[in-house]
Coordinates of C-alpha atoms in Angstrom, one line a residue:
M234 CA 57.4 6.5 -5.9
K235 CA 58.9 9.8 -7.0
V236 CA 57.8 11.4 -10.3
L237 CA 59.9 14.2 -11.8
V238 CA 58.1 16.6 -14.2
T239 CA 60.4 18.8 -16.2
D240 CA 58.0 20.4 -18.6
P241 CA 54.7 22.1 -17.8
V242 CA 51.7 19.7 -17.9
A243 CA 48.1 20.2 -16.9
D244 CA 47.3 20.0 -13.2
A245 CA 44.9 17.1 -13.8
G246 CA 47.8 14.8 -14.6
I247 CA 49.8 15.8 -11.6
E248 CA 46.8 15.4 -9.3
T249 CA 46.2 11.9 -10.8
L250 CA 49.6 10.9 -9.6
R251 CA 49.4 12.5 -6.2
D252 CA 45.9 11.0 -5.6
A253 CA 47.6 7.6 -6.1
G254 CA 50.0 8.4 -3.3
H255 CA 53.1 9.3 -5.3
E256 CA 55.5 12.2 -4.8
V257 CA 55.5 14.6 -7.7
V258 CA 58.3 17.1 -8.1
T259 CA 58.3 19.8 -10.7
G260 CA 61.5 21.2 -12.1
Y261 CA 60.8 23.1 -15.3
E262 CA 63.6 24.1 -17.6
L263 CA 66.1 21.8 -16.0
E264 CA 69.1 20.9 -18.1
G265 CA 72.7 19.8 -17.8
A266 CA 74.0 18.9 -14.4
D267 CA 70.8 20.2 -12.7
L268 CA 68.7 17.7 -14.7
L269 CA 71.1 14.8 -13.9
D270 CA 71.0 15.7 -10.2
A271 CA 67.2 15.9 -10.2
V272 CA 66.6 12.6 -11.9
A273 CA 69.1 10.6 -9.8
D274 CA 66.4 9.2 -7.5
A275 CA 63.3 9.6 -9.7
N276 CA 61.2 6.5 -10.5
A277 CA 59.4 8.3 -13.4
L278 CA 60.2 11.3 -15.6
I279 CA 57.4 13.2 -17.4
V280 CA 58.4 15.5 -20.2
R281 CA 57.1 17.3 -23.2
S282 CA 59.3 18.5 -26.1
G283 CA 61.4 20.9 -24.0
T284 CA 63.5 18.3 -22.2
E285 CA 66.3 16.4 -23.9
V286 CA 66.3 12.9 -22.4
T287 CA 69.7 11.6 -23.4
A288 CA 71.7 8.5 -22.7
E289 CA 73.5 10.6 -20.0
V290 CA 70.1 11.1 -18.3
F291 CA 69.5 7.3 -18.2
E292 CA 72.9 6.7 -16.8
A293 CA 72.2 9.1 -14.0
A294 CA 68.8 7.6 -13.1
P295 CA 69.3 4.1 -11.8
E296 CA 65.8 4.0 -10.3
L297 CA 63.9 5.1 -13.4
V298 CA 61.1 2.9 -14.5
I299 CA 59.3 5.0 -17.2
V300 CA 59.7 8.2 -19.2
G301 CA 56.3 9.6 -20.1
R302 CA 56.0 12.0 -23.0
A303 CA 52.9 14.2 -22.6
G304 CA 52.3 14.4 -26.3
I305 CA 53.2 12.5 -29.5
G306 CA 56.7 13.2 -30.7
V307 CA 59.6 11.5 -28.9
D308 CA 62.6 12.6 -30.9
N309 CA 63.8 14.4 -27.8
I310 CA 64.1 11.0 -26.0
D311 CA 66.9 8.5 -26.7
I312 CA 64.7 5.4 -26.9
E313 CA 67.7 3.1 -27.6
A314 CA 69.4 4.2 -24.4
A315 CA 66.1 3.8 -22.5
T316 CA 65.8 0.3 -23.8
D317 CA 69.4 -0.5 -22.8
H318 CA 68.6 0.6 -19.3
G319 CA 65.3 -1.2 -19.1
V320 CA 63.2 2.0 -19.0
V321 CA 59.8 2.2 -20.7
V322 CA 59.2 5.1 -23.0
A323 CA 55.5 5.9 -23.5
N324 CA 53.8 8.8 -25.2
A325 CA 50.2 10.0 -25.3
P326 CA 49.3 9.9 -28.9
E327 CA 45.5 10.2 -28.6
G328 CA 45.1 13.1 -26.3
N329 CA 46.1 16.0 -28.6
V330 CA 45.3 14.4 -32.0
R331 CA 42.1 16.4 -32.5
A332 CA 43.7 19.6 -31.4
A333 CA 46.7 19.1 -33.8
A334 CA 44.4 18.2 -36.6
E335 CA 42.2 21.2 -36.1
H336 CA 45.2 23.5 -36.0
T337 CA 46.4 22.0 -39.3
V338 CA 43.1 22.7 -40.9
A339 CA 43.1 26.2 -39.5
M340 CA 46.6 26.8 -40.9
T341 CA 45.5 25.5 -44.2
F342 CA 42.7 28.1 -44.4
A343 CA 44.9 30.8 -43.1
A344 CA 47.4 30.1 -45.9
A345 CA 44.7 29.7 -48.6
R346 CA 43.0 33.0 -47.7
S347 CA 46.0 35.1 -46.3
I348 CA 44.0 35.7 -43.2
P349 CA 46.9 36.8 -40.9
Q350 CA 48.4 39.1 -43.5
A351 CA 45.0 40.8 -44.2
H352 CA 44.3 41.0 -40.5
G353 CA 47.7 42.7 -39.8
R354 CA 47.2 45.3 -42.5
L355 CA 43.7 46.1 -41.4
K356 CA 44.9 46.6 -37.8
D357 CA 47.5 49.0 -39.3
G358 CA 44.8 51.0 -40.9
E359 CA 44.9 49.6 -44.5
W360 CA 41.8 48.4 -46.3
A361 CA 43.7 46.0 -48.6
K362 CA 40.7 44.1 -50.0
G363 CA 42.0 44.2 -53.6
D364 CA 45.4 42.8 -52.6
Y365 CA 44.3 39.3 -51.6
L366 CA 42.8 36.7 -53.9
G367 CA 42.4 33.4 -52.0
R368 CA 42.2 29.8 -53.0
E369 CA 39.2 27.5 -52.2
V370 CA 39.9 24.0 -51.0
N371 CA 36.9 22.5 -52.8
N372 CA 37.9 20.3 -55.7
K373 CA 41.6 20.8 -54.9
T374 CA 44.1 18.1 -54.1
L375 CA 45.6 17.6 -50.6
G376 CA 48.9 15.8 -50.4
V377 CA 49.3 14.1 -47.1
V378 CA 52.8 13.1 -46.2
G379 CA 52.4 10.6 -43.4
L380 CA 49.0 9.1 -42.7
G381 CA 49.4 8.6 -39.0
R382 CA 46.8 9.5 -36.3
V383 CA 46.9 13.3 -37.0
G384 CA 47.3 12.8 -40.7
Q385 CA 44.2 10.6 -40.7
E386 CA 42.1 13.2 -38.8
V387 CA 43.2 16.0 -41.2
A388 CA 42.4 13.8 -44.2
K389 CA 38.9 13.1 -42.8
R390 CA 38.2 16.8 -42.2
L391 CA 39.4 18.1 -45.5
D392 CA 38.0 15.2 -47.5
S393 CA 34.6 16.3 -46.1
L394 CA 35.2 19.7 -47.5
G395 CA 35.5 18.4 -51.1
M396 CA 39.3 17.8 -51.4
D397 CA 40.9 14.9 -53.3
L398 CA 43.5 13.1 -51.2
V399 CA 46.9 11.8 -52.3
V400 CA 49.0 10.1 -49.6
Y401 CA 52.7 9.3 -49.4
D402 CA 53.5 6.9 -46.6
P403 CA 55.8 4.0 -47.0
Y404 CA 54.4 2.3 -43.9
I405 CA 50.8 1.8 -45.0
N406 CA 49.2 -0.1 -47.8
E407 CA 46.7 0.9 -50.5
E408 CA 43.7 -0.6 -48.6
R409 CA 44.5 1.5 -45.5
A410 CA 44.7 4.7 -47.6
A411 CA 41.5 3.8 -49.4
Q412 CA 39.7 3.7 -46.0
F413 CA 40.2 7.5 -45.9
G414 CA 39.3 8.1 -49.5
A415 CA 42.9 8.6 -50.5
E416 CA 45.2 7.4 -53.2
L417 CA 48.5 6.0 -52.1
V418 CA 51.5 6.9 -54.2
D419 CA 55.0 5.3 -54.1
E420 CA 57.1 8.5 -54.5
L421 CA 57.2 11.6 -52.4
T422 CA 57.8 13.8 -55.5
D423 CA 54.6 12.3 -57.1
C424 CA 52.6 13.3 -54.1
L425 CA 54.0 16.8 -54.1
A426 CA 53.6 17.4 -57.8
R427 CA 49.9 16.5 -57.8
S428 CA 49.0 18.6 -54.8
D429 CA 47.5 22.0 -54.4
F430 CA 48.1 21.9 -50.6
V431 CA 50.7 19.7 -48.9
T432 CA 50.5 18.8 -45.2
I433 CA 53.3 17.1 -43.3
H434 CA 52.6 14.5 -40.6
T435 CA 55.8 12.5 -40.1
P436 CA 57.9 12.2 -37.1
L437 CA 61.4 13.7 -37.1
L438 CA 63.8 10.8 -37.8
P439 CA 67.1 10.5 -39.5
E440 CA 65.3 9.6 -42.7
T441 CA 62.8 12.4 -42.5
E442 CA 65.1 15.2 -41.4
G443 CA 65.3 17.7 -44.3
M444 CA 63.0 15.6 -46.5
I445 CA 61.3 18.7 -47.9
G446 CA 64.3 20.5 -49.5
A447 CA 64.8 22.6 -52.5
E448 CA 64.1 19.8 -55.0
E449 CA 60.9 18.8 -53.3
L450 CA 59.7 22.5 -53.1
E451 CA 60.4 22.8 -56.8
A452 CA 58.3 19.7 -57.4
M453 CA 55.4 21.2 -55.4
G454 CA 55.1 24.1 -57.8
D455 CA 52.0 26.2 -57.0
A456 CA 51.1 24.3 -53.8
Y457 CA 50.9 25.6 -50.3
L458 CA 52.9 23.9 -47.6
I459 CA 51.5 23.2 -44.1
N460 CA 53.7 21.8 -41.3
C461 CA 52.3 21.3 -37.9
A462 CA 54.2 18.0 -37.2
R463 CA 57.8 18.4 -36.3
G464 CA 60.5 21.0 -37.0
G465 CA 63.5 19.9 -39.0
I466 CA 61.5 18.1 -41.7
V467 CA 61.4 21.2 -43.9
D468 CA 64.6 23.0 -45.0
E469 CA 63.6 26.4 -43.7
P470 CA 66.0 28.6 -45.7
A471 CA 65.1 26.7 -48.9
L472 CA 61.4 27.2 -48.1
A473 CA 61.9 31.0 -47.6
E474 CA 63.7 31.1 -51.0
A475 CA 61.0 29.1 -52.8
I476 CA 58.3 31.4 -51.5
E477 CA 60.2 34.6 -52.0
N478 CA 61.2 33.8 -55.6
G479 CA 58.8 31.0 -56.6
P480 CA 57.3 28.6 -57.3
V481 CA 55.7 28.1 -53.8
P482 CA 52.9 30.6 -53.1
G483 CA 53.0 30.3 -49.3
A484 CA 53.3 28.2 -46.2
A485 CA 52.0 27.9 -42.7
L486 CA 54.3 26.5 -40.0
D487 CA 53.7 25.7 -36.4
V488 CA 57.0 23.9 -35.8
F489 CA 60.6 24.7 -36.5
A490 CA 64.1 23.2 -36.5
E491 CA 65.1 25.5 -33.6
E492 CA 62.5 26.6 -31.0
P493 CA 61.9 29.3 -30.1
L494 CA 62.3 30.5 -33.7
P495 CA 65.4 32.7 -33.9
E496 CA 65.0 36.4 -34.7
D497 CA 67.2 36.0 -37.7
S498 CA 65.2 33.1 -39.2
P499 CA 64.6 33.8 -43.0
L500 CA 61.0 32.7 -42.5
L501 CA 60.3 35.9 -40.6
D502 CA 61.3 38.1 -43.6
V503 CA 58.7 36.5 -46.0
D504 CA 55.2 37.9 -45.8
D505 CA 53.6 34.8 -47.3
V506 CA 54.9 32.5 -44.5
I507 CA 52.5 32.2 -41.6
V508 CA 54.1 31.1 -38.3
T509 CA 52.6 30.2 -34.9
P510 CA 54.7 29.2 -31.9
H511 CA 54.1 25.4 -31.7
L512 CA 50.4 25.7 -30.8
G513 CA 49.2 22.5 -32.3
A514 CA 48.4 20.8 -29.0
S515 CA 47.6 24.1 -27.1
T516 CA 44.0 23.6 -26.2
E517 CA 42.6 23.1 -22.7
A518 CA 41.1 19.7 -23.6
A519 CA 44.3 18.5 -25.3
Q520 CA 46.6 19.5 -22.5
E521 CA 44.4 17.8 -19.9
N522 CA 44.0 14.7 -22.0
V523 CA 47.7 14.1 -22.6
A524 CA 48.6 14.9 -18.9
V525 CA 46.1 12.4 -17.6
D526 CA 46.9 9.8 -20.2
T527 CA 50.6 10.1 -19.4
A528 CA 49.9 9.9 -15.6
K529 CA 47.9 6.7 -16.1
Q530 CA 50.7 5.1 -18.0
V531 CA 53.1 6.0 -15.2
L532 CA 50.8 4.4 -12.7
A533 CA 50.5 1.3 -14.9
A534 CA 54.3 1.0 -15.1
F535 CA 54.6 1.3 -11.3
A536 CA 52.0 -1.4 -10.9
G537 CA 53.7 -3.8 -13.3
E538 CA 50.6 -3.6 -15.6
P539 CA 50.7 -3.1 -19.4
V540 CA 51.7 0.4 -20.6
V541 CA 49.4 0.8 -23.5
N542 CA 51.4 3.3 -25.5
A543 CA 54.9 1.9 -24.7
L544 CA 57.2 2.6 -27.6
N545 CA 60.0 0.2 -26.6
A546 CA 58.2 -2.6 -24.7
P547 CA 55.6 -5.2 -25.6
S548 CA 52.2 -3.8 -25.0
V549 CA 48.9 -5.5 -24.6
D550 CA 45.3 -4.4 -24.6
E551 CA 44.0 -3.7 -21.1
S552 CA 41.0 -6.1 -21.6
A553 CA 43.4 -9.0 -22.5
F554 CA 45.9 -8.4 -19.7
P555 CA 44.1 -10.3 -17.0
R556 CA 44.1 -13.4 -19.2
I557 CA 47.9 -13.3 -19.8
E558 CA 49.1 -11.8 -16.5
P559 CA 49.5 -15.1 -14.6
Y560 CA 51.6 -16.5 -17.4
L561 CA 54.1 -13.7 -17.2
D562 CA 55.6 -15.3 -14.0
V563 CA 55.2 -18.8 -15.5
A564 CA 57.3 -17.8 -18.5
D565 CA 59.8 -15.9 -16.4
T566 CA 60.3 -18.8 -14.0
A567 CA 60.5 -21.4 -16.8
G568 CA 63.2 -19.2 -18.5
R569 CA 65.2 -18.9 -15.3
I570 CA 65.1 -22.6 -14.6
A571 CA 66.0 -23.5 -18.2
A572 CA 69.0 -21.2 -18.3
Q573 CA 70.4 -22.4 -15.0
L574 CA 70.0 -26.0 -16.0
L575 CA 71.6 -25.6 -19.4
G576 CA 74.5 -23.8 -17.7
E577 CA 76.2 -22.9 -20.9
R578 CA 76.3 -20.0 -23.4
I579 CA 72.9 -19.5 -24.9
S580 CA 72.6 -19.1 -28.6
G581 CA 68.9 -19.5 -29.1
V582 CA 65.6 -19.3 -27.2
E583 CA 62.3 -20.8 -28.3
V584 CA 59.0 -20.0 -26.5
H585 CA 56.1 -22.3 -27.4
Y586 CA 52.5 -21.8 -26.4
E587 CA 49.8 -24.5 -26.3
G588 CA 46.1 -24.3 -25.5
D589 CA 44.1 -21.2 -24.6
I590 CA 47.2 -19.0 -24.2
A591 CA 47.9 -19.5 -27.9
D592 CA 44.9 -17.4 -28.7
E593 CA 46.3 -14.4 -27.0
K594 CA 48.8 -11.7 -28.0
V595 CA 51.8 -13.1 -26.2
D596 CA 54.6 -10.6 -27.0
L597 CA 54.8 -9.5 -23.3
V598 CA 54.9 -13.2 -22.2
T599 CA 57.7 -13.9 -24.6
A600 CA 59.6 -10.9 -23.3
S601 CA 59.1 -12.2 -19.7
A602 CA 60.5 -15.5 -20.7
L603 CA 63.6 -13.8 -22.1
K604 CA 63.9 -11.8 -18.9
G605 CA 63.9 -15.1 -17.0
V606 CA 66.5 -16.6 -19.3
F607 CA 68.9 -13.7 -19.0
S608 CA 68.4 -13.0 -15.3
P609 CA 70.7 -15.9 -14.1
L610 CA 73.4 -14.5 -16.3
E611 CA 73.5 -11.4 -14.2
Y612 CA 72.4 -9.1 -16.9
E613 CA 70.4 -6.0 -15.7
V614 CA 67.3 -7.2 -17.5
N615 CA 63.6 -6.7 -17.6
A616 CA 60.8 -7.2 -20.1
V617 CA 61.7 -3.9 -21.7
N618 CA 65.3 -4.6 -22.7
A619 CA 65.2 -8.4 -22.8
P620 CA 64.3 -8.6 -26.6
Q621 CA 67.0 -6.0 -27.3
L622 CA 69.5 -7.9 -25.3
A623 CA 68.8 -11.0 -27.3
E624 CA 69.3 -9.1 -30.6
D625 CA 72.5 -7.4 -29.4
R626 CA 74.0 -10.8 -28.4
G627 CA 73.0 -12.5 -31.6
I628 CA 70.6 -14.9 -29.7
E629 CA 67.9 -16.2 -32.0
V630 CA 64.4 -16.0 -30.5
T631 CA 61.5 -17.9 -32.0
E632 CA 57.9 -18.0 -30.9
S633 CA 55.4 -20.7 -31.9
K634 CA 51.8 -21.6 -31.0
T635 CA 49.6 -24.7 -31.0
R636 CA 46.0 -24.3 -30.1
Q637 CA 45.6 -27.9 -28.8
A638 CA 47.3 -28.8 -25.5
E639 CA 47.8 -32.3 -24.2
D640 CA 46.7 -32.6 -20.6
F641 CA 46.7 -28.9 -19.8
Q642 CA 44.4 -26.0 -20.6
S643 CA 47.4 -23.8 -21.4
L644 CA 51.1 -24.6 -21.5
V645 CA 54.2 -22.4 -21.9
T646 CA 57.5 -24.1 -22.9
V647 CA 60.8 -22.3 -22.8
T648 CA 63.6 -24.0 -24.7
V649 CA 67.2 -22.7 -24.4
K650 CA 69.9 -23.8 -26.9
D651 CA 73.6 -23.8 -27.3
G652 CA 74.5 -25.3 -30.6
D653 CA 73.2 -28.9 -30.5
A654 CA 72.6 -28.8 -26.8
E655 CA 69.1 -27.7 -25.7
L656 CA 66.9 -28.0 -22.6
S657 CA 63.2 -27.3 -22.2
V658 CA 61.1 -26.3 -19.2
C659 CA 57.3 -26.3 -19.3
G660 CA 55.1 -24.3 -17.0
T661 CA 51.3 -24.0 -16.5
L662 CA 48.7 -22.8 -14.0
F663 CA 46.7 -25.1 -11.7
A664 CA 43.3 -23.8 -10.5
G665 CA 43.8 -20.6 -12.4
D666 CA 46.6 -19.0 -10.4
D667 CA 48.8 -21.7 -9.0
P668 CA 52.0 -21.9 -11.1
R669 CA 53.6 -25.3 -11.6
I670 CA 56.6 -26.6 -13.6
V671 CA 55.2 -29.8 -15.2
R672 CA 58.1 -30.9 -17.5
I673 CA 61.9 -30.5 -17.3
D674 CA 63.8 -31.8 -20.3
G675 CA 61.0 -34.2 -21.1
Y676 CA 60.5 -35.5 -17.6
R677 CA 57.0 -35.2 -16.2
V678 CA 57.1 -33.4 -12.8
D679 CA 54.8 -31.4 -10.6
A680 CA 57.0 -28.8 -9.0
R681 CA 56.1 -25.6 -7.2
P682 CA 58.6 -23.0 -8.5
Y683 CA 59.9 -20.9 -5.6
G684 CA 63.0 -20.1 -3.6
H685 CA 65.9 -22.5 -3.6
M686 CA 65.5 -25.6 -5.7
L687 CA 67.7 -28.6 -6.5
V688 CA 67.4 -30.7 -9.7
A689 CA 69.1 -34.0 -9.5
R690 CA 69.6 -36.5 -12.4
N691 CA 70.5 -40.0 -11.3
R692 CA 70.3 -43.7 -12.4
D693 CA 66.9 -45.1 -11.3
E694 CA 68.2 -47.4 -8.6
P695 CA 67.1 -48.1 -5.0
G696 CA 68.6 -45.9 -2.3
V697 CA 69.5 -42.9 -4.4
I698 CA 66.7 -40.7 -3.1
G699 CA 67.6 -41.9 0.4
L700 CA 71.2 -40.9 -0.2
I701 CA 70.2 -37.4 -1.3
G702 CA 68.0 -37.0 1.7
T703 CA 70.7 -38.1 4.0
V704 CA 73.3 -35.7 2.5
L705 CA 70.8 -32.8 2.7
G706 CA 70.0 -33.7 6.3
E707 CA 73.6 -33.8 7.3
A708 CA 74.1 -30.4 5.7
G709 CA 71.2 -29.0 7.7
V710 CA 69.1 -28.2 4.7
N711 CA 65.4 -29.0 5.0
I712 CA 63.4 -30.4 2.1
A713 CA 60.1 -28.6 1.7
G714 CA 58.9 -30.6 -1.3
M715 CA 60.0 -33.3 -3.7
F716 CA 58.9 -34.4 -7.2
N717 CA 60.3 -37.5 -8.9
A718 CA 60.1 -38.7 -12.5
R719 CA 61.7 -41.3 -14.6
E720 CA 61.7 -42.4 -18.2
T721 CA 62.0 -46.2 -17.8
I722 CA 62.5 -48.6 -14.9
G723 CA 66.2 -48.8 -14.2
G724 CA 66.9 -45.9 -16.6
E725 CA 67.5 -42.3 -15.7
A726 CA 65.4 -40.4 -13.2
L727 CA 65.0 -36.7 -12.4
T728 CA 64.0 -35.3 -9.0
V729 CA 63.1 -31.7 -8.1
Y730 CA 63.5 -30.6 -4.5
N731 CA 62.2 -27.4 -2.9
L732 CA 64.7 -26.4 -0.2
D733 CA 64.5 -24.0 2.6
E734 CA 68.0 -22.7 1.9
R735 CA 70.9 -23.1 -0.6
L736 CA 72.7 -26.4 -0.6
P737 CA 76.4 -25.9 0.4
D738 CA 79.1 -26.7 -2.1
D739 CA 80.5 -29.6 -0.1
A740 CA 77.1 -31.3 0.0
V741 CA 76.9 -31.0 -3.8
E742 CA 80.4 -32.5 -4.1
R743 CA 79.3 -35.4 -1.8
L744 CA 76.4 -36.1 -4.1
L745 CA 78.5 -36.0 -7.2
D746 CA 81.0 -38.4 -5.7
D747 CA 78.4 -41.1 -5.9
D748 CA 78.5 -42.7 -9.4
R749 CA 74.7 -43.1 -9.4
I750 CA 74.3 -39.3 -9.5
I751 CA 74.6 -37.9 -13.0
S752 CA 74.2 -34.2 -12.3
V753 CA 73.1 -31.8 -9.5
D754 CA 71.9 -28.3 -10.3
R755 CA 71.0 -25.6 -7.8
I756 CA 68.3 -23.3 -8.9
V757 CA 67.7 -19.9 -7.4
L758 CA 64.4 -18.0 -8.0
D759 CA 63.5 -14.5 -7.1
D760 CA 61.9 -15.2 -3.8
A761 CA 64.9 -17.2 -2.4
D762 CA 66.3 -16.0 0.8
N763 CA 69.8 -15.2 -0.5
G764 CA 71.0 -14.2 2.9
R765 CA 70.9 -17.8 4.2

């Protein structure tokens, strides 16, 4: 596989990929047409914050399997476009959390004690001891806007230094905040007004862009602002104004709306604004951690294994994956067969789990079932974009579980619907890893799902199976296996045939000409020899 790296990452990550036998190409600072050319044959793309991975990039990269972000923020990646193209997007949120948290704490102290300003004046020959009166953090209130991974680590560190914690985060509950000794508030302005220091830890999203503006800065009053999260969250001209003319005493920023920070930025004209050039993750340990973490996720994607930090695909714990992995193909195959047998527009899909599999996290299995359902419809589909395809097409997807399974240790049933019409296919594993289709539309069968298959419904009368065998024989199509089931004697029967090749159209017509034959459906699975 070919891996394109367009932003500098630690050598340890690159070596991890090369040691696994993959080609790694570096092309730093690529953009525009050069980036599109470089990514055209890439199977993986590794970036940091410097590369804009747009919809145009995904259009130009038909072989792309995964985009790995060596870090946390992914606002430079069009995740919706990635999903549409079936490309996994994964970040490395753990590797630089400690480094970002420590930098935030350092910036908090730098702002509280005017350390850079005093340092600069002393280097210029001024002994300005009387010009700086700092603020202690003990018994002060820290407002945490966003209690994600970095926010949590900052909260733990400053809580241990005697700070009271107030949190604004609409995505957590009071119990979660209380685990960090924090009080959760419902309104951003309430958090700001109660704080002596405010630290920002939200991603840059449409709803967070410019969330700290003139009104919010006014609400902060005499509080210091720290932002080591993402640029664009703070209105920089408004911040410069609020510090220059009050009420905000100072700020420390590591991230900016435009990077590098332009020379004419108003922030550079305000002495009480401390700025660093996006150094939050710039430690040796952090850079190595995120590079290796990202490389491991690329390798997992190449191997068809779970991508732990996938942002647009179902993920599963590595320890649980061996238990669900065999059922990915079972669900996919059941979905393929069900969709081909229904043969109509699909308005709903239900995936039902029985037995041991019902105890597992099955999001990835459900996604595989949807992939199977959509595959016969010639969509470009995989487990990444299958759930989104269902949503885009208004297809209702339901998932249900029953911990007791009749006759089988585990059973996966995929039901496809079109209005009142529906059809179910049940799959399981024999002897741990031998996939079988055991029910089709209520009929008990024991079919090995592979290659070309034929599903015939007929009246349960003597000579019908002989007729089908004769027609297939005269068409030169060999039967590799056959599984027959019926509801009642003399009622309807269903037979599943494994064939060595596709049954020709004229043979299908011959079968349907016999009034004992109700329906004949040809099923094609992935390992069919489509050239025959």
